[in-house]
Coordinates of C-alpha atoms and ligand atoms in Angstrom, one line a residue:
M1 CA 0.2 0.2 0.0
L2 CA 2.3 2.5 0.8
S3 CA 4.4 1.1 -1.6
S4 CA 2.2 2.8 -4.0
S5 CA 1.5 5.9 -2.6
A6 CA 5.6 6.6 -2.5
N7 CA 6.2 6.1 -6.0
D8 CA 2.9 7.7 -6.8
Y9 CA 4.3 10.7 -4.4
I10 CA 7.9 10.3 -6.3
Q11 CA 5.9 10.9 -9.8
R12 CA 4.5 14.1 -8.6
E13 CA 7.0 15.5 -6.1
G14 CA 10.4 15.1 -8.3
P15 CA 9.4 17.8 -11.1
L16 CA 8.7 19.9 -8.1
A17 CA 11.5 19.3 -6.4
R18 CA 13.4 20.5 -9.0
T19 CA 11.1 23.8 -9.6
G20 CA 11.5 25.0 -6.2
L21 CA 15.2 24.1 -6.0
L22 CA 16.0 26.2 -8.9
A23 CA 13.6 28.7 -7.8
N24 CA 15.7 29.8 -5.2
I25 CA 19.4 30.1 -6.8
G26 CA 20.4 33.7 -7.9
P27 CA 20.1 35.4 -10.3
K28 CA 17.2 34.2 -12.8
G29 CA 15.2 32.1 -9.4
S30 CA 11.6 33.1 -9.1
Q31 CA 12.3 33.7 -5.2
A32 CA 15.7 34.5 -5.2
S33 CA 15.4 38.3 -5.9
G34 CA 18.6 40.0 -5.0
A35 CA 20.7 37.3 -5.1
E36 CA 24.5 37.0 -6.8
P37 CA 24.7 34.7 -10.0
G38 CA 25.1 31.1 -8.5
I39 CA 24.3 32.3 -4.9
V40 CA 21.9 29.7 -2.9
V41 CA 19.3 31.2 -0.2
A42 CA 18.9 29.0 2.5
S43 CA 14.6 30.2 1.7
P44 CA 12.4 33.2 0.5
S45 CA 11.3 33.3 4.5
T46 CA 11.8 36.8 5.7
S47 CA 10.8 36.2 9.1
N48 CA 10.3 33.9 11.7
P49 CA 12.5 32.7 10.6
N50 CA 14.7 34.9 8.1
Y51 CA 16.3 32.8 6.1
L52 CA 17.4 34.6 3.0
Y53 CA 20.9 34.1 3.7
S54 CA 23.2 32.1 2.0
W55 CA 25.1 28.8 4.3
T56 CA 27.9 27.8 2.8
R57 CA 26.7 24.4 3.7
D58 CA 23.1 24.5 2.5
S59 CA 24.7 25.9 -1.2
A60 CA 27.2 22.9 -1.0
L61 CA 24.3 20.6 -0.2
V62 CA 22.3 21.8 -3.1
F63 CA 25.2 22.6 -5.8
K64 CA 26.0 19.2 -5.2
T65 CA 22.8 18.2 -6.2
I66 CA 22.7 20.2 -9.3
V67 CA 26.8 19.3 -10.3
D68 CA 26.1 15.1 -10.4
Y69 CA 22.7 15.9 -12.6
Y70 CA 24.4 18.1 -15.0
I71 CA 27.1 15.1 -14.9
S72 CA 24.9 12.0 -15.5
S73 CA 22.3 13.3 -18.1
S74 CA 23.5 12.7 -21.7
H75 CA 21.6 15.8 -22.5
K76 CA 23.8 18.9 -21.2
N77 CA 21.8 21.7 -20.1
V78 CA 23.9 24.8 -20.8
S79 CA 21.8 26.5 -18.2
L80 CA 23.0 24.3 -15.4
R81 CA 26.2 24.4 -16.4
I82 CA 26.4 27.9 -16.8
L83 CA 24.8 28.5 -13.1
I84 CA 27.6 26.3 -11.7
D85 CA 30.4 28.4 -13.4
D86 CA 28.4 31.2 -11.0
Y87 CA 28.6 28.9 -8.0
A88 CA 31.9 28.4 -7.9
H89 CA 32.5 32.1 -9.0
A90 CA 30.6 33.8 -6.5
Q91 CA 32.6 30.9 -3.7
T92 CA 35.9 31.8 -4.7
Q93 CA 34.1 35.5 -4.4
L94 CA 32.9 34.9 -0.3
Q95 CA 36.5 33.3 0.2
E96 CA 37.8 36.4 -0.2
V97 CA 35.3 38.0 1.9
D98 CA 36.0 39.5 5.2
N99 CA 33.6 37.9 7.9
P100 CA 33.3 37.7 11.4
S101 CA 35.3 34.3 11.7
G102 CA 38.2 35.8 10.2
N103 CA 40.0 36.5 6.8
I104 CA 41.3 34.4 3.7
T105 CA 44.0 33.4 5.5
T106 CA 43.0 33.7 9.3
G107 CA 39.9 31.4 9.7
G108 CA 36.9 33.1 7.6
L109 CA 36.4 29.9 5.2
G110 CA 34.7 28.6 8.5
E111 CA 32.4 31.3 8.2
P112 CA 28.5 29.8 8.5
K113 CA 26.8 32.1 6.4
F114 CA 26.9 35.2 4.4
N115 CA 24.2 38.4 2.9
I116 CA 23.0 37.2 -0.3
D117 CA 24.9 40.2 -1.8
L118 CA 28.1 38.6 -1.3
T119 CA 28.9 40.5 1.9
A120 CA 29.6 39.2 5.1
F121 CA 26.7 38.8 7.8
E122 CA 28.1 40.7 10.8
G123 CA 25.1 39.5 14.0
S124 CA 26.1 37.4 16.5
W125 CA 26.3 33.5 15.3
G126 CA 27.1 29.8 16.4
R127 CA 30.7 29.8 14.2
P128 CA 33.2 29.0 12.8
Q129 CA 31.0 25.8 11.1
R130 CA 34.2 23.8 9.9
D131 CA 32.3 22.0 7.3
G132 CA 31.6 24.4 5.1
P133 CA 34.6 24.4 3.5
A134 CA 34.7 20.7 3.0
L135 CA 31.7 20.6 1.6
R136 CA 32.1 23.2 -0.8
A137 CA 35.5 21.5 -1.5
I138 CA 33.8 17.7 -2.2
T139 CA 30.7 20.0 -4.6
L140 CA 33.9 22.0 -6.7
I141 CA 36.2 18.9 -6.7
T142 CA 33.5 16.1 -8.4
Y143 CA 32.9 19.0 -11.0
V144 CA 36.4 19.4 -11.9
N145 CA 36.7 15.7 -12.4
W146 CA 34.5 15.4 -14.5
L147 CA 36.0 18.7 -16.5
L148 CA 39.4 16.9 -16.3
D149 CA 37.1 14.3 -18.0
N150 CA 36.4 15.8 -20.8
S151 CA 39.7 17.4 -21.5
N152 CA 39.0 21.0 -20.3
T153 CA 42.2 21.1 -18.2
S154 CA 42.1 25.2 -18.2
H155 CA 39.2 25.4 -16.4
A156 CA 39.8 22.9 -14.0
N157 CA 43.5 24.7 -12.9
T158 CA 41.3 28.2 -12.8
L159 CA 39.0 26.0 -10.1
W160 CA 41.8 24.7 -8.2
P161 CA 43.3 27.8 -6.2
T162 CA 39.5 28.1 -5.0
I163 CA 39.6 24.5 -4.1
Q164 CA 42.9 24.2 -2.5
L165 CA 42.1 27.0 -0.3
D166 CA 39.3 24.9 1.4
L167 CA 41.7 21.2 1.0
D168 CA 44.1 23.3 3.1
Y169 CA 41.4 24.8 5.8
V170 CA 40.6 21.5 6.5
A171 CA 43.9 20.1 6.4
N172 CA 45.4 22.4 9.0
D173 CA 42.2 22.3 10.9
W174 CA 39.8 19.2 10.7
N175 CA 40.6 18.6 14.2
K176 CA 39.4 22.4 16.0
T177 CA 36.5 22.2 17.4
G178 CA 33.4 24.2 15.9
F179 CA 30.0 24.6 15.7
D180 CA 28.0 21.6 14.8
L181 CA 25.8 21.7 11.1
W182 CA 22.7 22.2 12.9
E183 CA 24.5 25.6 15.1
E184 CA 24.3 25.0 17.9
I185 CA 26.9 23.3 19.8
S186 CA 30.4 23.9 19.3
S187 CA 32.3 21.0 20.1
S188 CA 33.6 17.9 17.6
S189 CA 30.9 17.0 15.8
F190 CA 30.4 13.6 13.7
W191 CA 28.9 15.2 10.3
T192 CA 31.7 17.7 10.1
T193 CA 34.8 14.8 10.5
A194 CA 33.3 12.5 7.9
S195 CA 32.8 15.5 5.5
Q196 CA 36.4 16.6 6.3
H197 CA 37.9 13.2 5.4
R198 CA 35.9 12.7 2.4
A199 CA 36.8 15.9 1.2
L200 CA 40.7 14.9 2.2
R201 CA 40.6 11.7 0.4
Q202 CA 38.9 13.0 -2.9
G203 CA 40.8 16.7 -2.6
A204 CA 44.3 13.9 -2.4
A205 CA 43.1 12.5 -5.6
L206 CA 42.8 15.5 -7.0
A207 CA 46.0 16.7 -6.4
K208 CA 48.0 13.5 -7.5
N209 CA 45.9 14.2 -10.7
L210 CA 47.2 17.5 -11.4
G211 CA 50.6 16.2 -10.4
K212 CA 50.1 18.0 -7.3
E213 CA 52.1 15.0 -5.2
D214 CA 52.9 16.7 -2.0
L215 CA 49.4 18.0 -1.5
N216 CA 48.6 15.0 -2.4
E217 CA 50.6 13.0 0.1
K218 CA 49.6 15.9 2.8
Y219 CA 45.9 15.7 2.0
N220 CA 45.9 11.7 2.3
I221 CA 48.3 12.3 5.8
Q222 CA 45.5 14.5 7.5
A223 CA 42.4 12.1 6.0
D224 CA 43.9 8.9 7.6
N225 CA 44.1 11.3 10.9
A226 CA 40.4 12.3 10.3
L227 CA 39.2 9.1 9.7
C228 CA 41.2 7.8 12.9
F229 CA 38.7 10.3 15.0
L230 CA 35.8 9.5 13.1
Q231 CA 35.6 6.5 14.2
S232 CA 35.7 7.8 18.0
Y233 CA 32.3 8.8 17.8
W234 CA 31.2 5.1 17.9
N235 CA 29.4 4.4 21.1
P236 CA 29.7 0.2 21.2
D237 CA 27.7 0.3 25.2
A238 CA 24.3 1.9 23.3
S239 CA 25.5 1.1 19.5
Y240 CA 25.1 4.4 18.0
V241 CA 26.7 7.1 16.7
T242 CA 27.4 10.6 19.6
S243 CA 26.9 12.9 17.0
N244 CA 28.8 15.7 19.1
T245 CA 31.7 15.4 21.8
G246 CA 30.3 18.7 24.0
G247 CA 26.4 19.4 24.3
G248 CA 25.4 17.4 27.4
R249 CA 22.6 15.7 25.1
S250 CA 21.8 11.9 24.0
G251 CA 24.1 12.5 20.8
I252 CA 21.4 10.5 18.7
D253 CA 21.4 13.0 15.8
A254 CA 20.3 13.0 12.1
N255 CA 23.4 13.8 11.8
S256 CA 25.2 10.9 11.6
V257 CA 22.5 9.3 8.8
L258 CA 23.3 12.7 6.6
A259 CA 26.9 11.7 6.9
S260 CA 26.3 8.1 6.0
I261 CA 24.7 9.6 3.1
H262 CA 26.7 12.0 2.4
T263 CA 29.8 10.1 2.5
F264 CA 28.1 6.9 0.7
D265 CA 30.3 5.3 -2.1
P266 CA 29.1 2.2 -3.5
S267 CA 32.4 0.7 -4.1
A268 CA 32.6 0.8 -0.3
G269 CA 30.0 -2.2 -0.1
C270 CA 29.7 -2.6 3.6
D271 CA 32.5 -1.4 5.3
A272 CA 31.9 0.0 8.9
I273 CA 35.6 2.5 9.1
T274 CA 33.5 4.7 6.8
F275 CA 30.1 4.6 8.1
Q276 CA 28.8 3.6 4.7
P277 CA 25.0 3.2 5.0
C278 CA 24.7 -0.6 5.0
S279 CA 27.4 -1.4 7.6
D280 CA 26.3 -2.5 10.6
K281 CA 26.8 0.4 12.9
A282 CA 25.2 2.9 10.4
L283 CA 22.5 0.4 10.4
S284 CA 22.3 0.2 14.2
N285 CA 22.6 3.8 14.4
L286 CA 19.7 4.0 12.0
K287 CA 17.2 2.1 14.4
V288 CA 18.5 3.8 17.5
Y289 CA 17.8 7.3 15.5
V290 CA 14.2 6.3 14.3
D291 CA 12.9 5.0 17.4
S292 CA 13.5 8.2 19.9
F293 CA 11.1 9.9 17.4
R294 CA 8.7 7.3 17.8
S295 CA 7.1 8.7 21.3
I296 CA 7.3 12.2 20.7
Y297 CA 5.8 13.3 18.4
A298 CA 2.1 12.9 18.0
I299 CA 1.4 12.2 14.8
N300 CA 4.2 9.2 15.1
Q301 CA 1.7 7.7 17.5
G302 CA -0.6 4.2 16.8
F303 CA 2.4 2.9 14.1
A304 CA 4.3 -0.4 15.0
E305 CA 7.5 -0.5 16.2
N306 CA 8.7 -1.4 12.8
E307 CA 6.6 1.4 10.5
A308 CA 8.1 4.1 9.6
V309 CA 7.7 7.5 11.4
A310 CA 8.7 11.3 11.0
T311 CA 12.1 12.3 12.4
G312 CA 13.8 15.5 13.8
R313 CA 17.1 16.8 13.7
Y314 CA 17.3 15.2 17.1
P315 CA 15.3 13.9 19.7
E316 CA 15.9 17.0 22.3
D317 CA 15.4 19.5 19.9
V318 CA 13.5 22.7 20.7
Y319 CA 14.0 24.7 17.6
M320 CA 10.6 26.2 16.4
G321 CA 9.0 23.7 18.5
G322 CA 11.1 20.5 18.0
N323 CA 9.5 19.3 14.7
P324 CA 9.6 16.9 12.2
W325 CA 12.0 17.8 9.2
Y326 CA 11.4 16.5 5.8
L327 CA 15.3 16.7 4.7
A328 CA 15.7 13.9 8.2
T329 CA 12.7 11.9 7.3
F330 CA 14.0 11.9 3.4
A331 CA 17.1 11.1 4.9
V332 CA 16.2 7.7 6.6
A333 CA 14.7 6.2 3.3
E334 CA 17.6 7.5 1.6
Q335 CA 20.0 5.2 3.5
L336 CA 17.4 2.3 3.3
Y337 CA 17.5 2.3 -0.7
E338 CA 21.6 3.0 -1.0
S339 CA 21.3 -0.5 1.2
L340 CA 19.6 -2.4 -0.6
S341 CA 21.3 -1.5 -4.0
V342 CA 24.8 -2.2 -2.5
W343 CA 23.3 -5.9 -1.4
E344 CA 22.2 -6.4 -4.7
A345 CA 25.4 -5.7 -6.0
Q346 CA 27.0 -7.6 -4.1
G347 CA 24.9 -10.8 -4.0
S348 CA 23.9 -10.8 -0.5
L349 CA 23.4 -9.4 2.8
Q350 CA 25.5 -9.4 6.2
I351 CA 24.3 -9.4 9.8
T352 CA 26.4 -8.9 12.4
S353 CA 25.7 -8.6 16.3
I354 CA 26.0 -5.3 15.9
S355 CA 22.9 -5.2 13.3
L356 CA 20.6 -7.7 14.3
P357 CA 18.3 -5.4 16.3
F358 CA 17.7 -3.8 13.2
F359 CA 17.4 -7.0 11.0
Q360 CA 15.2 -8.6 13.8
Q361 CA 12.5 -5.5 13.2
F362 CA 11.6 -6.9 10.2
S363 CA 11.8 -10.7 11.3
S364 CA 12.5 -11.4 14.1
D365 CA 13.9 -14.7 14.6
V366 CA 16.7 -14.4 12.4
Q367 CA 20.5 -14.9 13.4
T368 CA 23.6 -13.3 12.7
G369 CA 25.1 -14.5 9.2
D370 CA 25.3 -13.9 5.3
Y371 CA 22.8 -14.5 3.4
K372 CA 23.4 -14.9 -0.3
S373 CA 20.4 -13.6 -2.3
N374 CA 17.2 -15.6 -3.6
T375 CA 17.7 -17.0 -0.3
E376 CA 14.4 -17.1 1.0
T377 CA 15.7 -14.4 4.4
Y378 CA 17.2 -12.1 2.0
D379 CA 14.0 -12.1 -0.1
K380 CA 11.7 -11.2 2.6
L381 CA 14.6 -8.8 4.7
T382 CA 15.3 -6.9 1.6
S383 CA 11.5 -6.4 0.6
E384 CA 10.3 -5.5 3.8
I385 CA 13.0 -3.3 4.3
R386 CA 11.7 -1.7 1.0
A387 CA 8.6 -1.0 2.2
F388 CA 10.0 0.4 5.5
A389 CA 12.0 2.9 3.4
D390 CA 8.9 3.6 0.8
G391 CA 7.4 4.5 4.0
F392 CA 9.3 7.4 5.2
I393 CA 8.6 8.5 1.9
A394 CA 5.3 8.3 2.6
I395 CA 5.8 10.0 5.6
N396 CA 6.9 13.2 4.1
S397 CA 4.2 12.8 1.4
R398 CA 1.5 12.7 3.7
Y399 CA 2.4 15.7 5.3
T400 CA 3.3 18.0 2.5
P401 CA 0.7 20.4 0.3
D402 CA -1.1 20.0 -2.6
N403 CA 1.9 22.4 -4.2
G404 CA 4.0 20.1 -3.8
S405 CA 6.2 22.8 -1.6
L406 CA 8.8 21.7 1.4
A407 CA 9.0 24.0 4.1
E408 CA 12.2 23.3 6.4
Q409 CA 9.9 20.8 9.4
Y410 CA 6.1 19.7 10.0
M411 CA 4.4 20.3 13.1
K412 CA 4.8 17.6 15.4
D413 CA 1.2 17.8 16.1
D414 CA -0.7 17.9 13.0
G415 CA 1.8 17.6 9.9
K416 CA 1.3 21.3 9.3
P417 CA 4.2 22.9 7.4
T418 CA 6.0 24.8 9.5
S419 CA 9.3 27.5 10.3
A420 CA 11.2 28.7 6.8
R421 CA 9.2 27.9 3.5
D422 CA 10.3 26.2 0.6
L423 CA 14.0 25.1 2.2
T424 CA 16.2 24.5 -0.5
W425 CA 17.9 21.9 1.3
S426 CA 14.9 20.1 1.8
Y427 CA 14.2 20.2 -2.3
A428 CA 17.9 19.3 -2.8
S429 CA 17.1 16.0 0.2
A430 CA 13.5 14.9 -2.2
I431 CA 15.8 14.5 -5.0
T432 CA 18.7 12.9 -3.0
A433 CA 16.3 10.5 -1.3
F434 CA 14.1 9.9 -5.2
L435 CA 17.6 8.7 -7.0
A436 CA 18.6 6.4 -4.5
H437 CA 14.5 4.8 -4.3
D438 CA 15.0 4.5 -8.6
G439 CA 18.4 2.1 -7.6
I440 CA 21.2 5.1 -9.0
V441 CA 24.0 5.5 -6.5
A442 CA 26.5 8.6 -6.9
S443 CA 29.9 7.9 -7.7
P444 CA 32.6 6.4 -5.8
W445 CA 35.2 8.9 -4.0
G446 CA 37.6 7.2 -2.4
A447 CA 36.5 5.2 0.1
Q448 CA 37.1 1.6 -1.2
G449 CA 39.5 -0.2 0.5
L450 CA 40.6 2.1 3.2
Q451 CA 41.5 0.4 6.3
I452 CA 42.8 2.1 9.8
Q453 CA 46.0 0.7 12.0
T454 CA 45.0 0.1 15.7
D455 CA 46.9 -0.4 18.6
S456 CA 46.8 -3.5 21.6
D457 CA 44.2 -1.4 22.8
G458 CA 41.9 -1.6 19.6
H459 CA 42.0 2.5 19.9
C460 CA 42.9 4.0 16.4
I461 CA 46.5 4.8 15.3
A462 CA 46.9 8.5 14.6
N463 CA 49.3 9.1 10.9
P464 CA 52.7 11.2 12.0
G465 CA 53.4 12.2 8.6
P466 CA 57.0 12.4 7.8
M467 CA 59.6 11.7 10.3
S468 CA 62.7 12.9 10.8
E469 CA 65.6 12.0 13.0
I470 CA 66.7 14.1 16.3
V471 CA 69.3 13.2 18.7
F472 CA 68.9 15.4 21.9
K473 CA 72.0 15.7 24.0
V474 CA 71.9 17.7 27.8
E475 CA 75.0 17.4 30.0
K476 CA 74.1 17.4 33.7
D477 CA 75.6 15.6 36.4
T478 CA 73.3 13.2 38.6
V479 CA 73.5 11.3 41.9
Y480 CA 72.8 8.1 42.0
G481 CA 68.9 7.0 41.3
E482 CA 68.1 10.1 39.6
N483 CA 67.6 9.6 35.5
V484 CA 67.2 12.9 33.4
F485 CA 64.0 12.5 30.9
I486 CA 62.6 14.5 28.3
T487 CA 58.8 16.5 28.0
G488 CA 57.4 18.7 25.8
S489 CA 54.7 19.5 23.4
I490 CA 54.1 17.0 20.9
G491 CA 53.1 13.6 21.4
Q492 CA 56.5 12.1 20.7
L493 CA 57.7 13.7 24.1
G494 CA 54.1 12.9 26.2
N495 CA 52.8 16.1 25.6
W496 CA 53.4 17.6 28.6
D497 CA 53.4 15.0 30.8
P498 CA 55.7 13.3 32.9
A499 CA 54.3 10.0 33.1
H500 CA 54.9 10.2 29.0
A501 CA 58.2 11.6 29.3
V502 CA 61.0 10.1 27.7
K503 CA 64.4 8.8 29.0
L504 CA 67.7 9.4 28.2
D505 CA 70.9 7.8 28.8
P506 CA 74.1 8.8 30.8
K507 CA 76.3 6.2 28.5
S508 CA 78.9 9.0 28.2
Y509 CA 78.4 10.8 31.3
P510 CA 78.1 13.5 32.2
Y511 CA 76.2 13.9 28.8
W512 CA 72.6 12.1 29.0
S513 CA 71.6 11.6 25.2
V514 CA 68.9 10.5 22.8
E515 CA 68.0 9.4 19.5
M516 CA 64.2 9.9 18.5
E517 CA 62.0 10.4 15.3
V518 CA 59.5 13.5 15.3
P519 CA 57.4 14.8 13.1
A520 CA 59.2 16.7 10.0
S521 CA 59.1 20.6 9.7
I522 CA 57.3 21.5 13.2
S523 CA 58.0 23.6 15.6
F524 CA 57.5 22.5 19.1
S525 CA 58.6 23.1 22.9
Y526 CA 60.4 20.9 25.2
K527 CA 62.3 20.6 28.5
Y528 CA 64.5 18.0 30.5
I529 CA 63.4 16.9 34.0
I530 CA 65.2 15.0 36.6
Q531 CA 63.1 11.8 37.9
D532 CA 63.9 10.2 41.2
Q533 CA 64.2 6.9 40.6
N534 CA 63.4 6.3 44.9
S535 CA 61.1 8.8 45.8
G536 CA 59.5 8.9 42.6
S537 CA 60.2 13.0 42.7
I538 CA 60.7 15.3 39.5
T539 CA 62.6 18.3 39.3
W540 CA 61.7 20.5 35.9
E541 CA 64.5 23.0 34.7
N542 CA 63.7 26.1 34.1
D543 CA 62.2 28.5 32.3
P544 CA 62.1 29.3 29.4
N545 CA 60.6 26.5 27.3
H546 CA 64.0 25.1 25.0
E547 CA 62.1 25.5 21.7
L548 CA 62.5 23.4 18.4
Q549 CA 61.9 23.4 14.4
S550 CA 62.8 19.8 13.5
S551 CA 64.5 19.0 10.2
S552 CA 62.5 17.9 6.5
E553 CA 61.5 14.6 6.3
G554 CA 64.5 11.8 6.5
K555 CA 67.2 14.5 7.2
S556 CA 68.4 14.1 10.9
M557 CA 69.6 16.8 13.4
V558 CA 71.7 16.6 16.7
V559 CA 71.2 19.3 19.8
T560 CA 73.0 19.5 22.5
D561 CA 71.5 22.0 25.3
T562 CA 72.7 23.5 28.7
W563 CA 70.1 22.9 31.1
H564 CA 68.5 25.8 32.6
N565 CA 69.7 26.0 35.6
Ligands
NOJ601 C1 19.1 28.9 14.0 C2 19.6 28.1 13.6 O1 19.6 28.0 11.8 C3 19.0 26.8 13.6 O2 20.0 25.5 13.7 C4 18.9 27.1 15.4 O3 18.5 25.6 16.0 C5 18.5 28.1 16.3 N1 19.3 29.4 15.4 C6 18.5 28.1 17.8 O4 19.6 27.9 17.9
NOJ602 C1 18.6 25.9 10.5 C2 19.5 24.7 9.9 O1 20.0 24.1 11.6 C3 21.4 24.4 9.6 O2 21.8 23.5 9.1 C4 20.9 25.2 8.3 O3 22.2 25.8 7.2 C5 20.3 26.1 8.1 N1 19.1 26.2 8.8 C6 20.1 26.9 7.0 O4 18.9 26.3 6.0

């Protein structure tokens, strides 16, 4: 039943969503008057809320949809091509606009939104938001890859500096905190890290393609590190992703579902380290996420435990009353459709102890294991999951007005559209969910075969990048039982923690020395300390700290220090 209504809705809503999306883009969009060429208006709503601004995130996601459509269509629409070039040009200009987050070199790229005439928005806001440059890079890289495939090297080269600015920002600052995509919590955020990882990985491949080997290496190293960090959001006890490291919430959040669908790479199968839609972790997470909305919205009452319901940003949300969002509910459907596509392509689906509760929704006695296509279990599960996915489309359909317009939210009590009308991102989310429904999968971006290294505790080991060698040497008279150690501002020196300081050898006493590897070409500070073996007491050398710049990759140096008395 629901399945046919999902199909009808997709037929009807698809063209309306495309029209609605284009209407919000300058200069010609009917709802975007005053917007510069290529500028996406988040929504034409000018009060309660006023969304007549251009967000870097919304714009990048919207243009990713346009670029993907343009690339995949056999008949190339010239006006879309112009619009994409307008977008690229406008973003290049926006990078140069000084704003409250900084300027082009001091952090201004992390500014979340601008006025639609390309001037800075000066009001107070949750800034910076570090997903913007990553998402913009992903969209522009996708376009540039297509240009290169079509021998338009010169145009690709003119766009590269814009992309490089964003990638360098991401490579240098990905591990700094910032506001989440909902602009509320300043901490680390799963969506942001996942987007940054993808941007760096795709950026590394493009850099290589353009003959920029040093940048290829730099971006891949930081991609390794972002991927490492991405693992840390997983909550093994409750089997979901804690979407923000701060904020004091459950961490159950559409953040993680959006991350999965926007970093979907069909060639990566059901890999969990990149949180692919069909991975055991992403499916378990999806169930926890959906279930968190069953009891809190009145319109979700009366549905069985395994039926689709309306979902919002996160269960604790109070913004505009805390309601279901179209783009969140579409995202659930999209993750499920993408999973179905991958299972079909690989001819099997796998159930692990982590994903078992997800699958048990559709067959209570199902067991862990590998189920090949055309087995009874596979057929039953996949047809139930498709109906479940269609159910989320049908829920949004039920609350879409006859004219097809998609606001930001609909009321949790009666389903009436609310908050910003004609939200451009809502339209984009409908378009991508509908493509996923039709089995049209995105292009690979480099997630295939990625691996992480773990230590004996199962923690991911970061990639320190190129290393160089240093011999530290200091002259120090000691008494029996005393040992000289070194500690300092880098991990190799224990990050100033005496418990992780490195011991020197007195083989040429009174000279103490140690040879070690540190990251190449970085500046750091350090001190020597004496530890008394018997009492455990520690004596620090006096200020100031020693400062040093390590040598370049593969080189070695010897530093002879004088103990600061
Ligand atoms: C406006 C932001 O756009 C929205 O995401 C947020 O929930 C509210 N401010 C409240 O902080
Ligand atoms: C509020 C949402 O929380 C945020 O993600 C979005 O960028 C803005 N609205 C604009 O649509």
